[in-house]
Amino acid sequence: SFQDCLVSKNKKFWLILLKVLRILQIFILFSEYTFKEKGKENNMDRPAFKCEPLNGATLMNYLNELTDAYPFIGVEYIGETIMGKPICAVIFGEGESEYLYISGHHGSEWITGLALIRFIYELCEAHTVKRRIHGTDTEYLFREKRLVIVPLFNVDGAELQQNGITENNPLKERILRMNGENGDDFTHW
């Protein structure tokens, strides 16, 4: 029937759109990170975004690099995971209005954290060279707003998804039961 055909076409459309978005996501995240100023590459001595799996250690490396290069941002400790790993937020701005960005809720969502890390790099660089970002004046943004950015909320889940479960994990048996028939394969988390 016409309705079945429409549903079938919509399903095809959404599948194609998802594939295009996945390709675009991969292109954006894994392309070389450079800034261009009037057609020239930025040769300033500032950090460049490097795409590598986001876990507790790589997150801390990114945060250290960012705060060293851009002293106007801050990093706040907002808590810790069940395994004792720090959960950190990057703070950009001094304004009264706060906006919260959180990524990496689930183990396999660490790639969304990379998108936020890249956003922080772009935002800080734009603010440093007094350039707009996505049409927004970064001077105004810094003065009037306060962005609280949590790139990786579930540090334990990201590490579990990337590296599997460790022997010293106090929740090992519980986690293996939760994972059911997948055993020690956590790539779907």
Short mmCIF file of C-alpha atoms in Angstrom, two decimals:
data_model
loop_
_atom_site.label_atom_id
_atom_site.label_comp_id
_atom_site.label_asym_id
_atom_site.label_seq_id
_atom_site.Cartn_x
_atom_site.Cartn_y
_atom_site.Cartn_z
CA SER A 1 0.00 0.00 0.00
CA PHE A 2 0.97 3.64 -0.30
CA GLN A 3 1.43 3.95 3.48
CA ASP A 4 3.79 0.93 3.56
CA CYS A 5 5.75 2.43 0.70
CA LEU A 6 5.95 5.77 2.52
CA VAL A 7 7.21 4.09 5.72
CA SER A 8 9.72 2.10 3.68
CA LYS A 9 10.95 5.25 1.92
CA ASN A 10 11.16 7.12 5.23
CA LYS A 11 13.18 4.28 6.70
CA LYS A 12 15.56 4.38 3.72
CA PHE A 13 15.83 8.14 4.04
CA TRP A 14 16.71 7.94 7.74
CA LEU A 15 19.24 5.16 7.15
CA ILE A 16 20.95 7.18 4.41
CA LEU A 17 20.87 10.31 6.57
CA LEU A 18 22.44 8.39 9.47
CA LYS A 19 25.21 7.12 7.19
CA VAL A 20 25.89 10.64 5.89
CA LEU A 21 25.96 12.02 9.43
CA ARG A 22 28.35 9.26 10.55
CA ILE A 23 30.70 10.06 7.65
CA LEU A 24 30.48 13.77 8.45
CA GLN A 25 31.17 13.09 12.14
CA ILE A 26 34.23 11.00 11.29
CA PHE A 27 35.47 13.62 8.83
CA ILE A 28 35.11 16.44 11.37
CA LEU A 29 36.65 14.59 14.28
CA PHE A 30 39.51 12.95 12.45
CA SER A 31 40.48 15.72 10.08
CA GLU A 32 43.63 17.67 10.84
CA TYR A 33 42.86 20.49 13.23
CA THR A 34 44.09 23.88 12.06
CA PHE A 35 42.88 27.44 12.24
CA LYS A 36 43.02 29.70 9.23
CA GLU A 37 43.35 33.42 9.46
CA LYS A 38 42.79 35.26 6.17
CA GLY A 39 43.71 32.17 4.17
CA LYS A 40 46.88 31.38 6.12
CA GLU A 41 47.36 28.57 8.59
CA ASN A 42 47.84 29.60 12.19
CA ASN A 43 51.50 29.08 13.11
CA MET A 44 51.11 30.33 16.66
CA ASP A 45 52.57 28.27 19.46
CA ARG A 46 49.27 26.86 20.70
CA PRO A 47 48.05 23.31 21.12
CA ALA A 48 46.46 21.43 18.27
CA PHE A 49 43.57 19.04 18.72
CA LYS A 50 44.68 15.42 18.43
CA CYS A 51 41.99 12.83 18.01
CA GLU A 52 42.59 9.84 20.27
CA PRO A 53 40.18 7.74 22.35
CA LEU A 54 38.92 9.76 25.30
CA ASN A 55 39.40 8.21 28.73
CA GLY A 56 40.51 9.52 32.11
CA ALA A 57 44.19 9.84 31.18
CA THR A 58 43.70 11.46 27.77
CA LEU A 59 41.09 13.82 29.22
CA MET A 60 43.56 15.01 31.87
CA ASN A 61 46.19 15.50 29.14
CA TYR A 62 43.76 17.62 27.11
CA LEU A 63 42.77 19.66 30.18
CA ASN A 64 46.38 20.30 31.20
CA GLU A 65 47.29 21.36 27.67
CA LEU A 66 44.26 23.64 27.39
CA THR A 67 44.79 25.38 30.74
CA ASP A 68 48.50 25.87 30.01
CA ALA A 69 47.77 27.47 26.64
CA TYR A 70 44.63 29.37 27.61
CA PRO A 71 44.91 30.66 31.20
CA PHE A 72 41.51 32.36 30.99
CA ILE A 73 39.71 29.00 31.27
CA GLY A 74 39.42 27.01 34.43
CA VAL A 75 38.96 23.38 35.33
CA GLU A 76 36.79 22.44 38.29
CA TYR A 77 36.62 19.09 40.02
CA ILE A 78 32.90 18.32 40.27
CA GLY A 79 33.04 14.80 41.69
CA GLU A 80 34.49 11.39 41.21
CA THR A 81 33.42 8.14 39.65
CA ILE A 82 32.71 4.95 41.54
CA MET A 83 36.29 3.88 40.70
CA GLY A 84 37.68 7.12 42.13
CA LYS A 85 38.44 8.87 38.81
CA PRO A 86 37.93 12.65 38.76
CA ILE A 87 34.99 14.16 36.90
CA CYS A 88 36.03 17.60 35.68
CA ALA A 89 34.35 20.57 34.08
CA VAL A 90 35.99 23.22 31.92
CA ILE A 91 34.81 26.74 32.76
CA PHE A 92 34.75 29.44 30.09
CA GLY A 93 33.43 32.86 31.00
CA GLU A 94 32.68 35.06 33.98
CA GLY A 95 29.02 35.89 33.42
CA GLU A 96 25.97 35.25 35.56
CA SER A 97 24.09 33.07 33.06
CA GLU A 98 25.37 29.51 33.13
CA TYR A 99 25.10 26.95 30.34
CA LEU A 100 25.93 23.31 30.97
CA TYR A 101 27.30 20.98 28.29
CA ILE A 102 27.75 17.32 29.22
CA SER A 103 28.90 14.43 27.06
CA GLY A 104 30.05 10.90 27.59
CA HIS A 105 27.07 9.70 29.64
CA HIS A 106 27.54 6.10 28.52
CA GLY A 107 30.73 4.15 27.92
CA SER A 108 30.60 4.17 24.13
CA GLU A 109 29.78 7.88 23.99
CA TRP A 110 33.36 9.02 24.59
CA ILE A 111 33.43 10.20 20.96
CA THR A 112 30.92 12.92 21.87
CA GLY A 113 33.44 14.05 24.47
CA LEU A 114 35.97 14.53 21.68
CA ALA A 115 33.49 16.81 19.95
CA LEU A 116 33.25 18.94 23.12
CA ILE A 117 37.04 18.94 23.55
CA ARG A 118 37.39 20.15 19.97
CA PHE A 119 34.75 22.82 20.65
CA ILE A 120 36.80 24.00 23.66
CA TYR A 121 39.94 24.23 21.49
CA GLU A 122 38.06 26.23 18.84
CA LEU A 123 36.36 28.47 21.40
CA CYS A 124 39.61 29.26 23.22
CA GLU A 125 41.52 29.93 20.02
CA ALA A 126 38.75 32.19 18.70
CA HIS A 127 38.71 34.10 21.99
CA THR A 128 42.52 34.45 21.92
CA VAL A 129 42.61 35.94 18.42
CA LYS A 130 39.41 37.95 19.04
CA ARG A 131 37.43 36.13 16.37
CA ARG A 132 33.78 35.16 16.32
CA ILE A 133 32.87 31.50 16.61
CA HIS A 134 29.75 30.30 14.82
CA GLY A 135 28.59 33.91 14.59
CA THR A 136 29.05 34.68 18.30
CA ASP A 137 31.41 37.29 19.71
CA THR A 138 33.64 35.41 22.15
CA GLU A 139 34.41 38.60 24.13
CA TYR A 140 30.68 39.00 24.83
CA LEU A 141 30.33 35.30 25.56
CA PHE A 142 33.20 35.39 28.07
CA ARG A 143 31.96 38.57 29.77
CA GLU A 144 28.23 37.76 29.92
CA LYS A 145 27.99 33.96 30.07
CA ARG A 146 29.58 31.08 31.95
CA LEU A 147 29.96 27.85 30.01
CA VAL A 148 30.40 24.75 32.15
CA ILE A 149 31.61 21.94 29.91
CA VAL A 150 31.89 18.34 31.12
CA PRO A 151 33.59 16.45 28.28
CA LEU A 152 33.48 12.98 29.87
CA PHE A 153 30.88 12.33 32.54
CA ASN A 154 31.22 8.53 32.66
CA VAL A 155 34.98 8.07 32.84
CA ASP A 156 34.66 4.52 34.20
CA GLY A 157 32.28 3.50 31.40
CA ALA A 158 34.56 4.92 28.69
CA GLU A 159 37.56 3.04 30.08
CA LEU A 160 35.51 -0.15 30.44
CA GLN A 161 34.26 0.14 26.86
CA GLN A 162 37.77 0.77 25.50
CA ASN A 163 39.88 -1.57 27.64
CA GLY A 164 37.51 -4.13 29.15
CA ILE A 165 37.23 -4.92 32.83
CA THR A 166 40.29 -5.04 35.05
CA GLU A 167 40.97 -7.67 37.70
CA ASN A 168 41.15 -5.05 40.46
CA ASN A 169 37.69 -3.64 39.68
CA PRO A 170 35.68 -4.10 42.90
CA LEU A 171 32.48 -4.33 40.85
CA LYS A 172 33.79 -6.92 38.40
CA GLU A 173 31.26 -9.66 39.18
CA ARG A 174 28.32 -7.24 39.18
CA ILE A 175 29.41 -5.67 35.89
CA LEU A 176 29.89 -9.06 34.23
CA ARG A 177 26.37 -10.07 35.33
CA MET A 178 24.99 -6.80 33.93
CA ASN A 179 26.76 -7.50 30.65
CA GLY A 180 25.03 -10.89 30.43
CA GLU A 181 25.80 -13.08 27.46
CA ASN A 182 28.35 -10.59 26.14
CA GLY A 183 30.76 -11.75 28.85
CA ASP A 184 33.82 -9.54 28.95
CA ASP A 185 33.06 -7.76 25.63
CA PHE A 186 32.07 -4.20 26.50
CA THR A 187 32.40 -2.65 23.05
CA HIS A 188 28.61 -2.09 22.93
CA TRP A 189 28.53 -0.08 26.19
#
